[in-house]
Amino acid sequence: MNVCFFAMRFTIFFYYLFILPLTLSAQNLIPNGGFEEYGRCPKELGSVRIGNLKYWQANPPDCTPDFFHECSQEFGKQNPCGNLKAQEGKGYLGLIVRVGASPEQNTDELFYREHIQTKLLSPLKARNRYIFRMYVSLSEFSYYAMSKIGVLFSQNPVLVGDKHNFSPQIESSFIDIQKNWVLITDTIIADGNEQYITIGDFSSFSKKDIRKIAENKNYEKYFSCFRAYYFFDNLSLTWLDALPEPILANAPMPPFKAEAPTFTGWEKPWQLEPTEFGYLKPNEPIILKNVLFEFGKATLLDKSKVELDKLFRLLKEYQELKIVISGHTDEIGSAEKNIKLSEQRAKAVYEYLITKGILADRLFFGGYGSTKPIESNQSEVGRKKNRRVEFFILEQE
């Protein structure tokens, strides 16, 4: 065989085996995430609504997000909404995330906010983790700042309005940094087939998630300061890894069904009577509060016994009950270690109940690691809530 031909074939094989997977995993799934591609140089505010920014749409369609680029003297180098350069490249975006109240208004807030939306380059895969990054800055002209800026991933395009409720996978903490870019980053676990990303404020207008900050009267004559106006740049979503299947150590079935069976009435005594955990229904998880472990281990702390003894009393009183115990962690550490640790912690609860006299064939346990968060892992408060042990009652014929 020709040596050059062999070397070429080996190079191609090496590329597909090693280089191509790395390239795919690092691919940014958000098109035009740096806001560099446009139809024409922006010459007016609100140009996203008319389709001037490639791939992105205003949401709802009648709102007016702003596009800024250095190609424009008026809407680039001399930005009328704030003195800021692009975090990277030459273009960036501006949104009225929420409107505050001016002194002339009798209401606390006006019902107006802007969002942007685009379709991802490929759908997200179930039980895969993705890293999201975005740079944000509050306009120095704004009198208001937001406590939450959300990022929503959805299977279908959504229409955001005053009366629509959505639960974004990512929400920022309070951001009042001006003249500098702030990095927002988080990891999400895909449910599967999410194809759209929408960015803005998703909180209810009844919640006071907007705060007033210091005023500067110098800007009022050319900028409506009574708003939380933010700049956005350099958005990215990249694949991280695929999560292993949860360890279901002795469970005969996956603990959580895709859809819990319809509840059909008060047919059993534990459904009719309030317990120390309230009224119980099949397949509805209940968090065991104050069930604590040594750091990074599956050793129960003594203070956990108060809550576990409540569960023991429930199982002793209602002999027909069978339960599934599930362990959960935050995202710190590798996925494999978290799955194993969560399974070990669920098993520790299982073994405690057995030592108290509950039969093993009434108990099942499994570990889910960080795959089922109930709060964002971006804050310590959220991570603490995600580190938990739950149980639920198995549906029985």
mmCIF file of C-alpha atoms in Angstrom:
data_model
loop_
_atom_site.group_PDB
_atom_site.id
_atom_site.type_symbol
_atom_site.label_atom_id
_atom_site.label_comp_id
_atom_site.label_asym_id
_atom_site.label_seq_id
_atom_site.Cartn_x
_atom_site.Cartn_y
_atom_site.Cartn_z
ATOM 1 C CA MET A 1 0.000 0.000 0.000
ATOM 2 C CA ASN A 2 1.190 3.499 -0.786
ATOM 3 C CA VAL A 3 2.572 5.070 2.397
ATOM 4 C CA CYS A 4 1.077 8.491 1.623
ATOM 5 C CA PHE A 5 -2.338 6.944 0.978
ATOM 6 C CA PHE A 6 -2.148 5.012 4.267
ATOM 7 C CA ALA A 7 -1.178 8.196 6.147
ATOM 8 C CA MET A 8 -4.093 10.070 4.594
ATOM 9 C CA ARG A 9 -6.554 7.315 5.562
ATOM 10 C CA PHE A 10 -5.184 7.272 9.115
ATOM 11 C CA THR A 11 -5.524 11.076 9.336
ATOM 12 C CA ILE A 12 -9.172 10.883 8.249
ATOM 13 C CA PHE A 13 -9.847 8.067 10.728
ATOM 14 C CA PHE A 14 -8.170 10.026 13.530
ATOM 15 C CA TYR A 15 -10.274 13.102 12.688
ATOM 16 C CA TYR A 16 -13.588 11.263 12.814
ATOM 17 C CA LEU A 17 -12.634 9.300 15.910
ATOM 18 C CA PHE A 18 -11.164 12.097 18.030
ATOM 19 C CA ILE A 19 -11.378 15.579 16.518
ATOM 20 C CA LEU A 20 -14.940 15.588 15.162
ATOM 21 C CA PRO A 21 -16.627 14.617 18.477
ATOM 22 C CA LEU A 22 -14.738 17.400 20.251
ATOM 23 C CA THR A 23 -15.803 19.864 17.559
ATOM 24 C CA LEU A 24 -19.444 18.837 17.828
ATOM 25 C CA SER A 25 -19.455 18.997 21.637
ATOM 26 C CA ALA A 26 -18.063 22.555 21.547
ATOM 27 C CA GLN A 27 -20.542 23.773 18.918
ATOM 28 C CA ASN A 28 -22.614 26.776 19.945
ATOM 29 C CA LEU A 29 -26.232 25.744 19.405
ATOM 30 C CA ILE A 30 -27.482 29.354 19.510
ATOM 31 C CA PRO A 31 -27.370 30.947 16.044
ATOM 32 C CA ASN A 32 -25.917 34.452 15.893
ATOM 33 C CA GLY A 33 -25.354 34.418 19.662
ATOM 34 C CA GLY A 34 -22.938 37.340 19.346
ATOM 35 C CA PHE A 35 -25.449 39.474 17.372
ATOM 36 C CA GLU A 36 -22.993 40.080 14.551
ATOM 37 C CA GLU A 37 -25.161 39.003 11.596
ATOM 38 C CA TYR A 38 -27.736 41.500 10.394
ATOM 39 C CA GLY A 39 -29.756 42.488 7.351
ATOM 40 C CA ARG A 40 -28.664 46.116 7.282
ATOM 41 C CA CYS A 41 -26.821 48.443 9.583
ATOM 42 C CA PRO A 42 -29.290 49.554 12.307
ATOM 43 C CA LYS A 43 -30.465 53.150 11.941
ATOM 44 C CA GLU A 44 -33.332 53.205 14.425
ATOM 45 C CA LEU A 45 -34.439 51.744 17.721
ATOM 46 C CA GLY A 46 -36.606 48.629 17.673
ATOM 47 C CA SER A 47 -35.074 47.183 14.519
ATOM 48 C CA VAL A 48 -35.297 43.564 15.762
ATOM 49 C CA ARG A 49 -39.067 43.683 15.284
ATOM 50 C CA ILE A 50 -38.709 44.231 11.530
ATOM 51 C CA GLY A 51 -36.364 41.263 11.154
ATOM 52 C CA ASN A 52 -33.114 43.203 10.908
ATOM 53 C CA LEU A 53 -31.234 40.875 13.295
ATOM 54 C CA LYS A 54 -30.708 37.507 11.634
ATOM 55 C CA TYR A 55 -32.297 34.435 13.271
ATOM 56 C CA TRP A 56 -33.825 36.386 16.193
ATOM 57 C CA GLN A 57 -37.443 37.510 16.619
ATOM 58 C CA ALA A 58 -39.097 39.974 18.974
ATOM 59 C CA ASN A 59 -41.472 38.343 21.467
ATOM 60 C CA PRO A 60 -44.292 39.274 21.576
ATOM 61 C CA PRO A 61 -44.112 40.375 17.913
ATOM 62 C CA ASP A 62 -45.179 43.958 18.628
ATOM 63 C CA CYS A 63 -42.422 44.662 21.186
ATOM 64 C CA THR A 64 -39.304 46.567 20.123
ATOM 65 C CA PRO A 65 -35.916 45.086 21.150
ATOM 66 C CA ASP A 66 -32.963 47.180 20.021
ATOM 67 C CA PHE A 67 -29.950 46.130 17.974
ATOM 68 C CA PHE A 68 -26.676 48.060 18.203
ATOM 69 C CA HIS A 69 -23.638 47.716 15.956
ATOM 70 C CA GLU A 70 -20.470 49.714 15.394
ATOM 71 C CA CYS A 71 -21.339 50.033 11.709
ATOM 72 C CA SER A 72 -23.831 52.718 12.767
ATOM 73 C CA GLN A 73 -22.713 56.094 14.074
ATOM 74 C CA GLU A 74 -26.037 56.654 15.884
ATOM 75 C CA PHE A 75 -26.634 53.101 17.109
ATOM 76 C CA GLY A 76 -23.156 51.820 17.696
ATOM 77 C CA LYS A 77 -20.384 54.182 18.644
ATOM 78 C CA GLN A 78 -22.852 56.723 20.090
ATOM 79 C CA ASN A 79 -25.409 54.463 21.710
ATOM 80 C CA PRO A 80 -28.471 56.481 22.837
ATOM 81 C CA CYS A 81 -29.343 53.802 25.426
ATOM 82 C CA GLY A 82 -26.037 53.655 27.279
ATOM 83 C CA ASN A 83 -22.288 54.050 26.852
ATOM 84 C CA LEU A 84 -21.080 50.494 26.381
ATOM 85 C CA LYS A 85 -18.972 48.585 23.873
ATOM 86 C CA ALA A 86 -19.786 45.057 22.745
ATOM 87 C CA GLN A 87 -18.474 42.350 25.047
ATOM 88 C CA GLU A 88 -17.024 40.684 21.948
ATOM 89 C CA GLY A 89 -17.210 41.671 18.299
ATOM 90 C CA LYS A 90 -19.136 44.762 17.204
ATOM 91 C CA GLY A 91 -22.815 44.026 17.843
ATOM 92 C CA TYR A 92 -25.055 43.522 20.862
ATOM 93 C CA LEU A 93 -28.697 43.672 21.900
ATOM 94 C CA GLY A 94 -30.806 45.929 24.132
ATOM 95 C CA LEU A 95 -34.058 44.956 25.904
ATOM 96 C CA ILE A 96 -36.576 46.717 28.106
ATOM 97 C CA VAL A 97 -36.687 43.786 30.484
ATOM 98 C CA ARG A 98 -39.342 45.531 32.555
ATOM 99 C CA VAL A 99 -40.834 49.011 32.940
ATOM 100 C CA GLY A 100 -40.885 50.787 36.270
ATOM 101 C CA ALA A 101 -43.068 53.665 37.455
ATOM 102 C CA SER A 102 -42.363 57.322 36.758
ATOM 103 C CA PRO A 103 -43.351 60.001 39.294
ATOM 104 C CA GLU A 104 -46.364 60.940 37.144
ATOM 105 C CA GLN A 105 -47.831 57.421 37.243
ATOM 106 C CA ASN A 106 -50.275 56.236 39.859
ATOM 107 C CA THR A 107 -49.538 52.539 39.292
ATOM 108 C CA ASP A 108 -46.489 50.736 40.604
ATOM 109 C CA GLU A 109 -45.545 49.364 37.196
ATOM 110 C CA LEU A 110 -46.507 49.450 33.561
ATOM 111 C CA PHE A 111 -47.320 46.095 31.994
ATOM 112 C CA TYR A 112 -44.611 46.136 29.355
ATOM 113 C CA ARG A 113 -41.529 43.996 28.780
ATOM 114 C CA GLU A 114 -39.535 42.661 25.829
ATOM 115 C CA HIS A 115 -38.195 39.211 24.955
ATOM 116 C CA ILE A 116 -36.174 37.713 22.123
ATOM 117 C CA GLN A 117 -36.484 34.210 20.733
ATOM 118 C CA THR A 118 -34.683 31.986 18.247
ATOM 119 C CA LYS A 119 -34.603 28.363 17.120
ATOM 120 C CA LEU A 120 -31.577 26.323 18.188
ATOM 121 C CA LEU A 121 -29.352 24.792 15.540
ATOM 122 C CA SER A 122 -30.358 21.306 16.709
ATOM 123 C CA PRO A 123 -32.817 19.919 19.285
ATOM 124 C CA LEU A 124 -31.524 19.102 22.753
ATOM 125 C CA LYS A 125 -31.211 15.458 23.750
ATOM 126 C CA ALA A 126 -32.946 14.018 26.794
ATOM 127 C CA ARG A 127 -30.761 13.438 29.900
ATOM 128 C CA ASN A 128 -27.938 15.451 28.342
ATOM 129 C CA ARG A 129 -26.338 18.411 30.112
ATOM 130 C CA TYR A 130 -25.633 21.703 28.350
ATOM 131 C CA ILE A 131 -23.704 24.772 29.495
ATOM 132 C CA PHE A 132 -25.375 28.135 28.877
ATOM 133 C CA ARG A 133 -23.418 31.418 28.946
ATOM 134 C CA MET A 134 -24.591 34.989 28.415
ATOM 135 C CA TYR A 135 -23.146 38.437 29.131
ATOM 136 C CA VAL A 136 -25.469 41.106 30.551
ATOM 137 C CA SER A 137 -25.121 44.732 31.622
ATOM 138 C CA LEU A 138 -27.634 47.218 33.027
ATOM 139 C CA SER A 139 -27.794 50.497 31.116
ATOM 140 C CA GLU A 140 -26.234 53.328 33.085
ATOM 141 C CA PHE A 141 -29.276 55.431 32.137
ATOM 142 C CA SER A 142 -31.794 53.139 33.871
ATOM 143 C CA TYR A 143 -33.448 53.999 37.178
ATOM 144 C CA TYR A 144 -34.521 50.388 37.715
ATOM 145 C CA ALA A 145 -32.839 46.974 37.870
ATOM 146 C CA MET A 146 -34.264 43.437 37.760
ATOM 147 C CA SER A 147 -33.878 40.702 40.325
ATOM 148 C CA LYS A 148 -34.551 38.013 37.702
ATOM 149 C CA ILE A 149 -33.650 37.629 34.044
ATOM 150 C CA GLY A 150 -34.812 34.289 32.694
ATOM 151 C CA VAL A 151 -33.776 31.872 29.958
ATOM 152 C CA LEU A 152 -36.483 29.482 28.744
ATOM 153 C CA PHE A 153 -35.871 26.396 26.597
ATOM 154 C CA SER A 154 -38.996 24.931 24.973
ATOM 155 C CA GLN A 155 -39.958 22.329 22.417
ATOM 156 C CA ASN A 156 -42.131 24.814 20.530
ATOM 157 C CA PRO A 157 -42.022 28.589 20.096
ATOM 158 C CA VAL A 158 -43.794 30.380 22.937
ATOM 159 C CA LEU A 159 -45.646 33.683 22.986
ATOM 160 C CA VAL A 160 -44.821 35.667 26.097
ATOM 161 C CA GLY A 161 -47.505 38.040 27.328
ATOM 162 C CA ASP A 162 -48.778 39.653 30.491
ATOM 163 C CA LYS A 163 -51.078 36.723 31.303
ATOM 164 C CA HIS A 164 -48.809 33.839 30.339
ATOM 165 C CA ASN A 165 -46.861 31.924 32.970
ATOM 166 C CA PHE A 166 -43.594 30.174 32.153
ATOM 167 C CA SER A 167 -40.906 28.549 34.281
ATOM 168 C CA PRO A 168 -37.483 29.329 32.797
ATOM 169 C CA GLN A 169 -34.743 26.775 33.393
ATOM 170 C CA ILE A 170 -32.290 29.585 34.234
ATOM 171 C CA GLU A 171 -32.866 32.756 36.253
ATOM 172 C CA SER A 172 -30.228 35.302 37.205
ATOM 173 C CA SER A 173 -29.777 36.911 40.572
ATOM 174 C CA PHE A 174 -30.198 40.681 40.970
ATOM 175 C CA ILE A 175 -28.032 42.550 38.434
ATOM 176 C CA ASP A 176 -27.307 46.256 38.834
ATOM 177 C CA ILE A 177 -23.818 46.362 37.286
ATOM 178 C CA GLN A 178 -23.485 49.252 34.822
ATOM 179 C CA LYS A 179 -20.760 49.999 32.243
ATOM 180 C CA ASN A 180 -19.372 46.455 32.627
ATOM 181 C CA TRP A 181 -20.489 43.047 31.409
ATOM 182 C CA VAL A 182 -21.603 40.366 33.860
ATOM 183 C CA LEU A 183 -21.360 36.679 32.923
ATOM 184 C CA ILE A 184 -24.448 34.560 33.604
ATOM 185 C CA THR A 185 -23.760 30.849 33.303
ATOM 186 C CA ASP A 186 -25.608 27.722 34.348
ATOM 187 C CA THR A 187 -25.986 24.073 33.412
ATOM 188 C CA ILE A 188 -29.312 22.632 32.296
ATOM 189 C CA ILE A 189 -30.464 19.037 31.930
ATOM 190 C CA ALA A 190 -32.604 18.645 28.829
ATOM 191 C CA ASP A 191 -35.958 16.902 28.966
ATOM 192 C CA GLY A 192 -35.524 16.208 25.250
ATOM 193 C CA ASN A 193 -36.348 17.915 21.955
ATOM 194 C CA GLU A 194 -36.130 21.503 23.229
ATOM 195 C CA GLN A 195 -35.670 23.540 20.051
ATOM 196 C CA TYR A 196 -36.279 27.176 21.057
ATOM 197 C CA ILE A 197 -34.673 29.625 23.454
ATOM 198 C CA THR A 198 -36.454 32.722 24.790
ATOM 199 C CA ILE A 199 -34.797 35.398 26.937
ATOM 200 C CA GLY A 200 -36.356 38.087 29.132
ATOM 201 C CA ASP A 201 -38.430 38.486 32.281
ATOM 202 C CA PHE A 202 -40.860 35.644 33.018
ATOM 203 C CA SER A 203 -41.843 36.596 36.564
ATOM 204 C CA SER A 204 -45.389 37.572 37.460
ATOM 205 C CA PHE A 205 -46.198 41.275 37.423
ATOM 206 C CA SER A 206 -47.689 40.803 40.874
ATOM 207 C CA LYS A 207 -44.205 40.056 42.209
ATOM 208 C CA LYS A 208 -41.962 43.025 42.868
ATOM 209 C CA ASP A 209 -38.905 41.679 41.095
ATOM 210 C CA ILE A 210 -37.930 45.175 39.919
ATOM 211 C CA ARG A 211 -35.959 47.548 42.161
ATOM 212 C CA LYS A 212 -35.315 51.242 41.949
ATOM 213 C CA ILE A 213 -31.672 52.336 41.959
ATOM 214 C CA ALA A 214 -29.903 55.713 41.950
ATOM 215 C CA GLU A 215 -31.261 58.311 39.544
ATOM 216 C CA ASN A 216 -29.273 60.518 37.188
ATOM 217 C CA LYS A 217 -31.381 63.394 35.835
ATOM 218 C CA ASN A 218 -28.843 64.095 33.068
ATOM 219 C CA TYR A 219 -30.228 61.273 30.912
ATOM 220 C CA GLU A 220 -33.961 61.972 31.145
ATOM 221 C CA LYS A 221 -34.120 64.309 28.139
ATOM 222 C CA TYR A 222 -33.126 61.618 25.633
ATOM 223 C CA PHE A 223 -33.724 58.288 27.387
ATOM 224 C CA SER A 224 -36.790 56.960 29.194
ATOM 225 C CA CYS A 225 -35.063 56.139 32.463
ATOM 226 C CA PHE A 226 -38.059 54.555 34.196
ATOM 227 C CA ARG A 227 -37.261 51.045 33.068
ATOM 228 C CA ALA A 228 -34.925 48.153 33.668
ATOM 229 C CA TYR A 229 -33.024 48.304 30.383
ATOM 230 C CA TYR A 230 -30.299 45.688 29.790
ATOM 231 C CA PHE A 231 -27.706 44.917 27.143
ATOM 232 C CA PHE A 232 -27.005 41.311 26.042
ATOM 233 C CA ASP A 233 -24.070 39.818 24.160
ATOM 234 C CA ASN A 234 -22.157 36.630 23.391
ATOM 235 C CA LEU A 235 -24.799 33.976 24.117
ATOM 236 C CA SER A 236 -23.745 30.331 23.862
ATOM 237 C CA LEU A 237 -25.145 26.868 24.557
ATOM 238 C CA THR A 238 -22.728 23.957 24.322
ATOM 239 C CA TRP A 239 -23.064 20.261 25.027
ATOM 240 C CA LEU A 240 -21.402 19.039 28.223
ATOM 241 C CA ASP A 241 -22.159 15.346 28.673
ATOM 242 C CA ALA A 242 -24.820 12.644 28.734
ATOM 243 C CA LEU A 243 -25.995 11.582 32.169
ATOM 244 C CA PRO A 244 -25.872 7.905 33.114
ATOM 245 C CA GLU A 245 -29.131 6.146 33.805
ATOM 246 C CA PRO A 246 -30.167 6.401 37.466
ATOM 247 C CA ILE A 247 -29.268 3.552 39.756
ATOM 248 C CA LEU A 248 -32.436 1.759 40.839
ATOM 249 C CA ALA A 249 -30.812 -0.587 43.275
ATOM 250 C CA ASN A 250 -33.742 -2.823 44.212
ATOM 251 C CA ALA A 251 -36.750 -1.134 42.648
ATOM 252 C CA PRO A 252 -38.897 -3.307 40.362
ATOM 253 C CA MET A 253 -39.924 -0.265 38.321
ATOM 254 C CA PRO A 254 -38.666 3.276 37.641
ATOM 255 C CA PRO A 255 -39.753 5.289 40.694
ATOM 256 C CA PHE A 256 -41.135 8.274 38.798
ATOM 257 C CA LYS A 257 -43.670 7.587 36.075
ATOM 258 C CA ALA A 258 -43.845 9.951 33.124
ATOM 259 C CA GLU A 259 -47.416 10.721 34.183
ATOM 260 C CA ALA A 260 -48.829 9.838 37.574
ATOM 261 C CA PRO A 261 -52.070 7.842 37.388
ATOM 262 C CA THR A 262 -55.297 9.758 37.822
ATOM 263 C CA PHE A 263 -56.413 9.936 41.437
ATOM 264 C CA THR A 264 -59.879 8.377 41.675
ATOM 265 C CA GLY A 265 -61.080 8.977 45.243
ATOM 266 C CA TRP A 266 -60.660 8.369 48.936
ATOM 267 C CA GLU A 267 -60.489 4.610 48.734
ATOM 268 C CA LYS A 268 -57.836 3.833 51.348
ATOM 269 C CA PRO A 269 -57.420 4.964 54.953
ATOM 270 C CA TRP A 270 -54.096 6.713 54.336
ATOM 271 C CA GLN A 271 -55.749 8.759 51.583
ATOM 272 C CA LEU A 272 -58.649 9.728 53.812
ATOM 273 C CA GLU A 273 -56.785 10.608 57.002
ATOM 274 C CA PRO A 274 -54.198 13.351 57.501
ATOM 275 C CA THR A 275 -50.793 11.985 58.473
ATOM 276 C CA GLU A 276 -47.667 13.646 59.809
ATOM 277 C CA PHE A 277 -46.864 14.282 56.141
ATOM 278 C CA GLY A 278 -50.348 15.603 55.338
ATOM 279 C CA TYR A 279 -52.802 13.878 53.006
ATOM 280 C CA LEU A 280 -50.988 11.312 50.870
ATOM 281 C CA LYS A 281 -51.542 10.362 47.241
ATOM 282 C CA PRO A 282 -49.813 7.673 45.191
ATOM 283 C CA ASN A 283 -46.725 8.687 43.200
ATOM 284 C CA GLU A 284 -46.508 12.191 44.674
ATOM 285 C CA PRO A 285 -42.967 12.805 46.046
ATOM 286 C CA ILE A 286 -42.635 14.133 49.598
ATOM 287 C CA ILE A 287 -39.368 15.697 50.692
ATOM 288 C CA LEU A 288 -37.979 14.365 53.966
ATOM 289 C CA LYS A 289 -37.018 17.579 55.736
ATOM 290 C CA ASN A 290 -33.880 17.760 57.848
ATOM 291 C CA VAL A 291 -32.585 14.371 56.721
ATOM 292 C CA LEU A 292 -28.905 15.269 56.768
ATOM 293 C CA PHE A 293 -25.629 13.477 56.042
ATOM 294 C CA GLU A 294 -21.956 13.990 56.661
ATOM 295 C CA PHE A 295 -20.408 16.125 53.939
ATOM 296 C CA GLY A 296 -19.840 14.101 50.762
ATOM 297 C CA LYS A 297 -20.882 10.885 52.503
ATOM 298 C CA ALA A 298 -23.956 8.718 53.066
ATOM 299 C CA THR A 299 -23.658 8.665 56.870
ATOM 300 C CA LEU A 300 -26.853 9.904 58.509
ATOM 301 C CA LEU A 301 -26.539 12.611 61.154
ATOM 302 C CA ASP A 302 -28.340 12.011 64.458
ATOM 303 C CA LYS A 303 -30.684 14.967 63.894
ATOM 304 C CA SER A 304 -32.110 13.125 60.851
ATOM 305 C CA LYS A 305 -33.823 10.581 63.089
ATOM 306 C CA VAL A 306 -36.666 12.952 64.038
ATOM 307 C CA GLU A 307 -37.937 13.044 60.448
ATOM 308 C CA LEU A 308 -37.147 9.399 59.730
ATOM 309 C CA ASP A 309 -39.069 8.288 62.796
ATOM 310 C CA LYS A 310 -42.119 10.107 61.403
ATOM 311 C CA LEU A 311 -41.796 7.967 58.277
ATOM 312 C CA PHE A 312 -41.374 4.850 60.429
ATOM 313 C CA ARG A 313 -44.596 5.653 62.334
ATOM 314 C CA LEU A 314 -46.467 6.089 59.061
ATOM 315 C CA LEU A 315 -45.296 2.710 57.747
ATOM 316 C CA LYS A 316 -46.063 1.024 61.056
ATOM 317 C CA GLU A 317 -49.597 2.411 61.187
ATOM 318 C CA TYR A 318 -50.484 1.581 57.566
ATOM 319 C CA GLN A 319 -49.118 -1.899 57.001
ATOM 320 C CA GLU A 320 -50.235 -2.051 53.341
ATOM 321 C CA LEU A 321 -48.022 0.863 52.264
ATOM 322 C CA LYS A 322 -45.008 0.353 50.027
ATOM 323 C CA ILE A 323 -42.728 3.298 49.337
ATOM 324 C CA VAL A 324 -39.890 4.310 47.025
ATOM 325 C CA ILE A 325 -37.043 6.334 48.566
ATOM 326 C CA SER A 326 -35.029 8.505 46.183
ATOM 327 C CA GLY A 327 -31.794 10.393 46.749
ATOM 328 C CA HIS A 328 -30.844 13.644 44.969
ATOM 329 C CA THR A 329 -27.749 15.876 44.877
ATOM 330 C CA ASP A 330 -26.747 19.253 43.480
ATOM 331 C CA GLU A 331 -24.535 19.559 40.380
ATOM 332 C CA ILE A 332 -21.202 19.914 42.178
ATOM 333 C CA GLY A 333 -18.994 16.972 41.270
ATOM 334 C CA SER A 334 -19.157 14.503 38.417
ATOM 335 C CA ALA A 335 -22.463 13.019 37.282
ATOM 336 C CA GLU A 336 -21.289 9.485 38.037
ATOM 337 C CA LYS A 337 -20.239 10.314 41.610
ATOM 338 C CA ASN A 338 -23.490 12.172 42.255
ATOM 339 C CA ILE A 339 -25.574 9.246 41.035
ATOM 340 C CA LYS A 340 -23.650 6.881 43.310
ATOM 341 C CA LEU A 341 -23.796 9.209 46.337
ATOM 342 C CA SER A 342 -27.535 9.799 45.949
ATOM 343 C CA GLU A 343 -28.158 6.036 45.710
ATOM 344 C CA GLN A 344 -26.079 5.432 48.841
ATOM 345 C CA ARG A 345 -27.982 8.094 50.776
ATOM 346 C CA ALA A 346 -31.345 6.650 49.746
ATOM 347 C CA LYS A 347 -30.057 3.251 50.830
ATOM 348 C CA ALA A 348 -29.056 4.671 54.221
ATOM 349 C CA VAL A 349 -32.674 5.720 54.813
ATOM 350 C CA TYR A 350 -33.851 2.312 53.574
ATOM 351 C CA GLU A 351 -31.520 0.528 56.020
ATOM 352 C CA TYR A 352 -32.551 2.767 58.917
ATOM 353 C CA LEU A 353 -36.211 1.815 58.423
ATOM 354 C CA ILE A 354 -35.298 -1.880 58.239
ATOM 355 C CA THR A 355 -33.421 -1.641 61.555
ATOM 356 C CA LYS A 356 -36.616 -0.182 63.039
ATOM 357 C CA GLY A 357 -38.564 -3.267 61.942
ATOM 358 C CA ILE A 358 -40.053 -2.366 58.539
ATOM 359 C CA LEU A 359 -39.991 -5.328 56.135
ATOM 360 C CA ALA A 360 -37.600 -4.935 53.219
ATOM 361 C CA ASP A 361 -40.223 -5.962 50.628
ATOM 362 C CA ARG A 362 -42.155 -2.771 51.448
ATOM 363 C CA LEU A 363 -39.199 -0.515 50.650
ATOM 364 C CA PHE A 364 -37.473 0.374 47.397
ATOM 365 C CA PHE A 365 -34.735 2.927 46.819
ATOM 366 C CA GLY A 366 -32.853 4.599 43.985
ATOM 367 C CA GLY A 367 -30.396 7.426 43.239
ATOM 368 C CA TYR A 368 -30.907 10.213 40.714
ATOM 369 C CA GLY A 369 -27.864 12.401 41.295
ATOM 370 C CA SER A 370 -28.487 15.925 40.006
ATOM 371 C CA THR A 371 -30.912 14.923 37.238
ATOM 372 C CA LYS A 372 -34.089 16.144 38.984
ATOM 373 C CA PRO A 373 -33.358 19.598 40.449
ATOM 374 C CA ILE A 374 -36.183 21.513 42.121
ATOM 375 C CA GLU A 375 -34.236 24.802 42.146
ATOM 376 C CA SER A 376 -31.476 26.396 40.092
ATOM 377 C CA ASN A 377 -27.974 25.182 40.979
ATOM 378 C CA GLN A 378 -26.621 28.687 40.394
ATOM 379 C CA SER A 379 -26.957 29.706 44.072
ATOM 380 C CA GLU A 380 -26.078 27.985 47.341
ATOM 381 C CA VAL A 381 -29.718 28.270 48.414
ATOM 382 C CA GLY A 382 -30.806 26.388 45.306
ATOM 383 C CA ARG A 383 -28.096 23.758 45.656
ATOM 384 C CA LYS A 384 -29.086 23.165 49.291
ATOM 385 C CA LYS A 385 -32.695 22.487 48.259
ATOM 386 C CA ASN A 386 -31.557 20.099 45.536
ATOM 387 C CA ARG A 387 -29.622 18.000 48.073
ATOM 388 C CA ARG A 388 -32.535 16.003 49.435
ATOM 389 C CA VAL A 389 -34.135 12.621 50.051
ATOM 390 C CA GLU A 390 -37.748 12.041 49.017
ATOM 391 C CA PHE A 391 -40.267 9.227 49.253
ATOM 392 C CA PHE A 392 -43.561 8.418 47.638
ATOM 393 C CA ILE A 393 -46.188 5.713 48.027
ATOM 394 C CA LEU A 394 -46.418 3.126 45.295
ATOM 395 C CA GLU A 395 -49.750 2.780 43.522
ATOM 396 C CA GLN A 396 -51.194 -0.636 44.318
ATOM 397 C CA GLU A 397 -53.921 -2.618 42.623
#
